[in-house]
Coordinates of C-alpha atoms and ligand atoms in Angstrom, one line a residue:
M1 CA 167.5 168.6 37.4
G2 CA 163.8 167.2 37.7
V3 CA 162.1 169.3 35.5
G4 CA 161.2 167.0 33.2
V5 CA 162.8 165.2 29.7
L6 CA 160.4 168.3 27.6
T7 CA 162.3 171.0 29.4
A8 CA 165.9 169.3 29.6
Y9 CA 165.7 168.1 26.2
A10 CA 163.5 170.1 24.3
D11 CA 166.8 170.9 22.1
F12 CA 166.4 167.6 21.0
L13 CA 163.0 166.5 20.8
P14 CA 160.2 167.7 18.6
V15 CA 159.4 171.1 20.5
T16 CA 156.8 173.7 19.3
P17 CA 155.9 177.2 20.3
D18 CA 152.8 175.0 20.7
T19 CA 153.7 172.3 23.1
P20 CA 153.0 172.0 25.9
L21 CA 155.8 171.2 28.1
I22 CA 154.1 168.8 31.3
S23 CA 155.9 166.7 32.7
M24 CA 155.1 164.6 36.3
G25 CA 159.4 164.6 37.2
E26 CA 160.1 161.4 34.1
G27 CA 163.8 161.7 34.2
D28 CA 166.5 162.4 35.2
T29 CA 167.6 158.9 36.6
P30 CA 170.1 157.3 38.4
L31 CA 172.8 156.0 37.6
V32 CA 174.5 153.9 40.5
R33 CA 178.0 152.7 39.8
S34 CA 178.2 148.7 40.9
R35 CA 179.6 147.7 44.6
R36 CA 179.6 144.2 44.1
L37 CA 178.2 142.4 40.7
G38 CA 181.4 144.0 38.6
A39 CA 184.7 142.3 40.3
T40 CA 182.9 138.9 40.1
I41 CA 183.0 139.7 36.0
G42 CA 186.2 141.5 36.0
C43 CA 184.4 144.5 35.0
D44 CA 186.2 147.8 37.2
E45 CA 183.4 150.7 36.0
L46 CA 179.7 148.8 36.1
Y47 CA 176.9 151.5 35.9
F48 CA 172.7 149.6 36.4
K49 CA 170.7 153.1 34.6
L50 CA 167.8 153.1 37.3
E51 CA 164.6 153.6 35.4
G52 CA 162.2 152.3 38.1
C53 CA 163.1 155.5 39.6
N54 CA 160.5 156.8 37.0
P55 CA 156.8 158.0 38.1
T56 CA 155.0 155.2 37.4
G57 CA 158.1 152.8 37.6
S58 CA 159.3 152.6 34.5
F59 CA 161.6 153.4 31.4
K60 CA 158.4 154.6 29.6
D61 CA 157.0 157.7 30.9
R62 CA 159.7 159.1 29.1
G63 CA 158.3 158.1 25.9
M64 CA 154.9 158.5 27.4
V65 CA 155.5 162.8 28.3
V66 CA 156.4 163.4 25.1
A67 CA 153.4 161.5 23.0
M68 CA 151.4 162.9 25.6
A69 CA 152.7 166.9 25.0
K70 CA 151.8 165.7 21.2
A71 CA 148.3 164.1 21.4
L72 CA 147.2 167.6 23.4
E73 CA 149.3 170.1 21.2
E74 CA 146.8 168.0 18.7
G75 CA 144.0 167.9 19.8
S76 CA 143.8 164.8 20.5
K77 CA 141.1 163.2 22.8
A78 CA 141.7 159.8 23.6
V79 CA 144.5 157.8 23.6
M80 CA 144.9 154.1 23.2
C81 CA 147.9 151.1 23.8
A82 CA 148.2 147.7 23.8
S83 CA 150.8 146.7 26.5
T84 CA 152.0 143.9 28.5
G85 CA 152.0 146.2 31.2
N86 CA 154.1 149.3 31.3
T87 CA 153.3 150.7 28.7
S88 CA 149.7 151.1 29.9
A89 CA 150.6 152.3 33.2
S90 CA 152.7 154.9 31.9
A91 CA 149.7 155.4 29.3
A92 CA 147.0 155.8 32.1
A93 CA 149.3 157.9 34.4
Y94 CA 149.8 160.9 32.2
S95 CA 146.4 160.4 30.5
A96 CA 144.7 161.3 33.9
Y97 CA 147.7 163.5 34.5
C98 CA 146.1 165.6 31.0
D99 CA 143.0 164.5 31.8
L100 CA 142.7 163.0 27.9
P101 CA 140.7 159.0 28.5
S102 CA 143.0 156.1 28.0
F103 CA 142.0 152.7 26.3
V104 CA 144.4 150.0 27.3
I105 CA 144.4 146.6 25.1
I106 CA 146.7 144.1 27.6
P107 CA 146.7 140.1 27.6
K108 CA 144.6 138.7 29.4
G109 CA 146.6 137.1 32.3
E110 CA 149.6 137.8 31.7
V111 CA 149.7 141.3 32.8
A112 CA 151.7 141.2 36.5
M113 CA 149.7 142.5 39.4
G114 CA 151.6 146.6 40.2
K115 CA 150.6 147.2 36.6
L116 CA 147.4 146.1 36.6
A117 CA 147.0 147.6 39.3
Q118 CA 148.3 150.9 38.3
A119 CA 146.3 150.9 35.2
M120 CA 143.5 150.6 37.3
A121 CA 143.8 153.4 39.8
Y122 CA 144.5 155.8 37.3
G123 CA 141.1 155.3 35.8
A124 CA 142.2 153.5 32.2
R125 CA 139.0 152.0 30.5
I126 CA 141.1 147.8 30.1
L127 CA 140.8 146.0 28.0
M128 CA 141.2 142.2 27.9
V129 CA 142.0 140.2 24.6
N130 CA 142.0 136.4 24.7
G131 CA 145.1 136.6 23.1
N132 CA 149.2 137.9 23.2
F133 CA 151.1 141.6 23.2
D134 CA 151.6 140.9 19.6
S135 CA 147.8 140.4 19.1
A136 CA 146.4 143.0 21.0
L137 CA 148.7 145.5 19.6
N138 CA 148.0 144.7 16.1
L139 CA 143.7 145.3 17.7
A140 CA 145.0 148.6 18.8
R141 CA 146.7 149.7 15.8
D142 CA 144.1 149.1 13.5
F143 CA 141.6 151.1 15.8
T144 CA 143.4 154.0 15.8
E145 CA 144.0 154.3 11.6
S146 CA 140.3 154.2 11.8
H147 CA 139.2 155.9 14.9
P148 CA 139.5 159.5 16.2
V149 CA 142.2 158.4 19.1
T150 CA 145.5 158.1 19.3
L151 CA 148.0 155.7 19.1
V152 CA 150.9 155.7 22.2
N153 CA 152.4 152.6 21.8
S154 CA 155.9 153.0 20.7
L155 CA 154.9 153.4 16.4
N156 CA 153.9 156.6 17.8
P157 CA 156.9 158.1 16.4
H158 CA 157.3 159.7 20.0
R159 CA 157.6 157.7 21.8
L160 CA 161.2 157.6 21.0
Q161 CA 161.6 160.5 20.9
G162 CA 161.5 160.6 24.4
Q163 CA 163.5 157.1 25.5
K164 CA 166.3 158.0 23.2
T165 CA 167.1 160.8 26.9
A166 CA 168.0 158.2 28.7
A167 CA 170.9 157.5 25.5
F168 CA 171.8 162.0 26.7
E169 CA 171.9 161.2 30.6
I170 CA 174.2 158.5 30.9
V171 CA 176.7 160.6 28.8
D172 CA 175.9 163.8 30.3
T173 CA 176.6 162.2 33.6
L174 CA 179.8 159.8 32.4
G175 CA 181.4 163.0 30.5
G176 CA 181.2 160.3 27.6
S177 CA 179.8 157.4 26.0
P178 CA 180.1 154.3 28.1
D179 CA 182.0 151.5 25.9
Y180 CA 179.3 149.0 26.0
L181 CA 175.5 148.9 26.8
F182 CA 173.4 146.2 27.5
I183 CA 169.7 146.5 26.8
P184 CA 166.6 144.4 27.8
V185 CA 164.0 143.8 23.7
G186 CA 161.1 142.7 23.0
N187 CA 158.8 145.3 20.9
A188 CA 163.0 146.8 20.6
G189 CA 161.9 150.1 20.7
N190 CA 164.0 151.2 24.0
I191 CA 167.4 149.7 21.9
T192 CA 166.2 151.4 18.1
A193 CA 165.3 154.1 21.0
Y194 CA 169.2 154.5 23.1
W195 CA 171.0 154.1 19.4
K196 CA 169.8 157.1 18.4
G197 CA 170.0 159.4 22.0
F198 CA 173.9 157.9 21.0
K199 CA 174.0 159.2 17.6
E200 CA 172.4 162.2 18.0
Y201 CA 174.4 162.8 21.2
Q202 CA 178.1 162.9 18.8
S203 CA 176.4 164.3 16.3
A204 CA 176.3 167.8 18.2
G205 CA 179.9 166.8 20.0
R206 CA 178.5 165.9 23.1
S207 CA 180.6 162.6 22.7
E208 CA 183.1 161.6 21.0
V209 CA 182.3 157.3 20.4
L210 CA 179.6 155.1 20.9
P211 CA 179.1 152.2 22.4
A212 CA 178.4 148.9 20.8
M213 CA 174.7 148.1 21.5
M214 CA 173.9 145.1 23.7
G215 CA 170.6 143.7 23.5
F216 CA 169.2 140.3 24.6
Q217 CA 166.1 138.5 24.4
A218 CA 164.4 135.7 26.6
E219 CA 165.1 132.3 25.1
G220 CA 161.6 131.8 24.7
A221 CA 160.9 135.1 23.4
A222 CA 164.1 135.6 20.5
P223 CA 162.3 136.3 17.0
I224 CA 165.0 138.2 16.4
V225 CA 167.8 136.2 17.5
R226 CA 166.6 133.5 15.9
G227 CA 165.4 135.7 12.4
A228 CA 161.5 135.0 12.0
P229 CA 158.2 135.7 14.7
V230 CA 157.8 133.2 16.9
A231 CA 154.2 132.2 17.3
N232 CA 154.0 131.5 21.1
P233 CA 156.1 133.2 22.6
Q234 CA 157.1 132.4 26.5
T235 CA 158.7 133.4 29.0
I236 CA 159.0 134.5 32.3
A237 CA 160.1 138.1 31.9
S238 CA 156.2 139.1 30.9
A239 CA 156.9 142.5 29.6
I240 CA 159.3 141.1 27.0
R241 CA 156.5 138.5 26.0
I242 CA 156.6 139.5 22.5
G243 CA 156.9 137.2 19.1
N244 CA 156.9 139.8 16.8
P245 CA 158.4 143.2 17.8
A246 CA 157.4 146.1 15.8
S247 CA 161.0 147.7 15.6
W248 CA 162.5 145.1 14.8
E249 CA 164.6 147.0 12.3
G250 CA 165.5 149.7 14.1
A251 CA 167.6 146.8 17.0
I252 CA 169.1 145.3 13.8
E253 CA 170.2 148.6 12.8
A254 CA 171.5 148.5 16.8
R255 CA 173.4 145.9 16.8
D256 CA 174.9 146.4 12.7
D257 CA 176.3 149.3 13.2
S258 CA 177.1 150.0 16.5
G259 CA 179.8 146.3 16.5
G260 CA 176.9 144.8 18.4
V261 CA 175.3 141.6 19.6
I262 CA 171.6 140.4 19.8
D263 CA 171.7 137.3 22.2
M264 CA 169.3 135.8 24.1
V265 CA 169.6 134.3 28.0
S266 CA 167.2 131.8 29.2
D267 CA 164.6 132.0 32.0
D268 CA 166.9 130.7 34.3
E269 CA 169.4 132.8 33.9
I270 CA 167.1 135.7 34.4
L271 CA 166.2 134.4 37.8
D272 CA 169.8 134.4 38.8
A273 CA 170.4 137.6 37.3
Y274 CA 167.3 139.6 39.4
R275 CA 168.2 137.4 42.8
L276 CA 172.2 138.6 41.9
L277 CA 171.0 142.3 41.9
A278 CA 168.6 142.2 44.2
S279 CA 171.1 140.4 46.9
K280 CA 173.9 142.3 45.6
E281 CA 174.0 145.7 44.8
G282 CA 170.5 146.1 46.6
I283 CA 168.3 147.0 43.2
F284 CA 165.2 145.4 42.8
C285 CA 164.0 145.5 39.7
E286 CA 161.8 143.5 36.9
P287 CA 162.5 140.5 35.9
A288 CA 163.0 141.8 31.9
S289 CA 165.0 144.7 33.3
A290 CA 167.5 141.9 34.9
V291 CA 167.8 140.7 31.4
S292 CA 170.2 143.3 30.6
F293 CA 172.8 142.2 33.0
A294 CA 171.9 138.1 32.5
G295 CA 172.7 139.4 29.1
L296 CA 176.4 140.9 30.8
S297 CA 177.4 137.6 32.8
K298 CA 176.7 135.3 29.4
M299 CA 179.0 137.8 27.9
H300 CA 181.7 137.2 30.4
R301 CA 181.4 133.4 30.1
N302 CA 181.8 133.3 26.9
G303 CA 184.9 135.5 27.4
L304 CA 183.9 139.0 27.2
N305 CA 186.8 140.4 28.5
L306 CA 185.2 143.5 30.3
S307 CA 188.7 145.0 32.1
G308 CA 188.8 148.8 31.0
R309 CA 185.3 149.1 29.5
R310 CA 183.1 150.9 31.1
V311 CA 179.2 149.3 30.6
V312 CA 176.0 150.0 31.5
C313 CA 172.8 147.8 31.8
V314 CA 169.8 149.8 31.6
L315 CA 167.2 149.2 34.5
T316 CA 163.9 149.1 32.8
G317 CA 161.3 148.9 35.9
T318 CA 160.7 148.3 39.0
G319 CA 160.6 144.6 41.2
L320 CA 157.8 146.0 42.9
K321 CA 155.7 145.6 39.4
D322 CA 155.9 142.5 39.8
P323 CA 155.6 141.4 43.8
D324 CA 154.2 137.7 43.3
L325 CA 157.4 136.6 41.5
A326 CA 159.8 137.8 43.9
V327 CA 157.7 136.0 46.4
R328 CA 157.6 132.8 44.7
S329 CA 161.2 133.3 43.6
V330 CA 163.7 133.7 46.2
S331 CA 164.0 131.1 49.1
N332 CA 161.8 131.9 51.8
Q333 CA 163.2 133.8 54.8
A334 CA 160.3 134.4 56.7
T335 CA 160.2 133.0 60.8
E336 CA 157.6 132.7 62.1
V337 CA 158.8 134.1 66.2
E338 CA 157.5 134.6 69.6
P339 CA 157.4 138.7 70.7
S340 CA 160.0 138.4 73.4
I341 CA 163.9 139.5 73.4
E342 CA 164.8 135.7 73.6
A343 CA 162.9 134.6 71.0
I344 CA 165.0 136.9 68.8
E345 CA 168.5 136.7 70.4
A346 CA 167.8 132.6 69.1
L347 CA 166.6 133.6 65.7
T348 CA 169.7 136.5 64.8
I349 CA 172.9 136.6 67.6
S350 CA 173.5 132.8 68.8
G351 CA 172.4 131.1 66.0
R352 CA 171.1 131.8 62.9
A353 CA 167.6 130.1 60.9
Ligands
LIG401 N1 161.6 146.2 30.2 C1 160.2 146.2 30.6 C2 160.4 146.6 32.1 C3 159.8 146.5 30.0 O1 158.3 146.8 30.1 C4 159.9 146.8 28.1 C5 158.6 146.5 27.1 C6 160.8 145.9 27.8 C7 162.0 145.7 28.4 C8 161.3 146.1 26.2 O2 162.2 147.5 25.5 O3 159.6 146.9 24.0 O4 161.3 148.2 24.3 O5 162.0 146.8 23.4 N2 157.1 146.9 27.7 C9 156.2 147.3 26.8 C10 154.9 147.6 27.5 C11 156.2 146.4 25.5 O6 153.8 147.0 26.7 O7 155.5 148.0 28.9 P1 161.4 147.5 24.2

């Protein structure tokens, strides 16, 4: 494929004869079967959906391309979003591609360096607020309500329409739904979109069963688990440092209708999963993405029997988004060495550093 989600899934998207079928090559991401980690948790059929392979390195591109195509169709003159980083990187890239100005509101000092670098490189106007993501989102929503600027956060319904295509791809690749879908939950748009996608595909006769939706938040930013907004959310997974998710109800519905759970994992569990995915599977994802595997490991420890079950973990963004954290959180494996064969032999063949 490689044609982009608007063309690949036009029949399931709000595409009209006037919708420009733009694409930066989003979607069609790999579904990679686990070679090592599945066996450690009694799961013989575990897959990772590598959403970091999208053009800007996260799943946001699936929804952004639809939101941007509709903005062009409607004659919009500028777009705005609030973001913990990935939405802003995606909005900035697609607006560069579409020649629309973009304004991104981010919580000052809380966005990972790779994401900030992207928004800068693509030429977005970056507005840093002293506040968290939730207050940035309120600002973006209020501003776009009273100004001729299109909001491209997931409150824009076209975003979730595009994001649901990841569920279609999983079903298309596996020939049916998995039994469980593990997914990180921040603003809760993505779990809402996946559930919509699985249901629509089932209605269209493309799959028989529906997966149980297993959403995970970070312990310090787990409003849905706790049943109340969190005023000052904290977690190492900055992408999901969110205290009052916009799609709260969508997440609850996905959980309840699918017989799934919304639970939480600690920062230590997130970092463990983050390191294991990289060192045992060769998958470098960002900490927020590792939440899905951290959640799966937790369910296994709590007794969930995964034998004979088909499980997908959604890995939402690439680890290159947050290089500082990688360098800080893995043990230092770099050693200085004299530039000679003997010195290298001493550190490799005849005893490791
Ligand atoms: N994983 C990553 C890498 C994210 O960037 C996000 C959200 C999520 C998971 C959670 O998805 O919000 O749909 O529940 N990032 C948003 C942003 C908030 O601004 O980039 P969600």
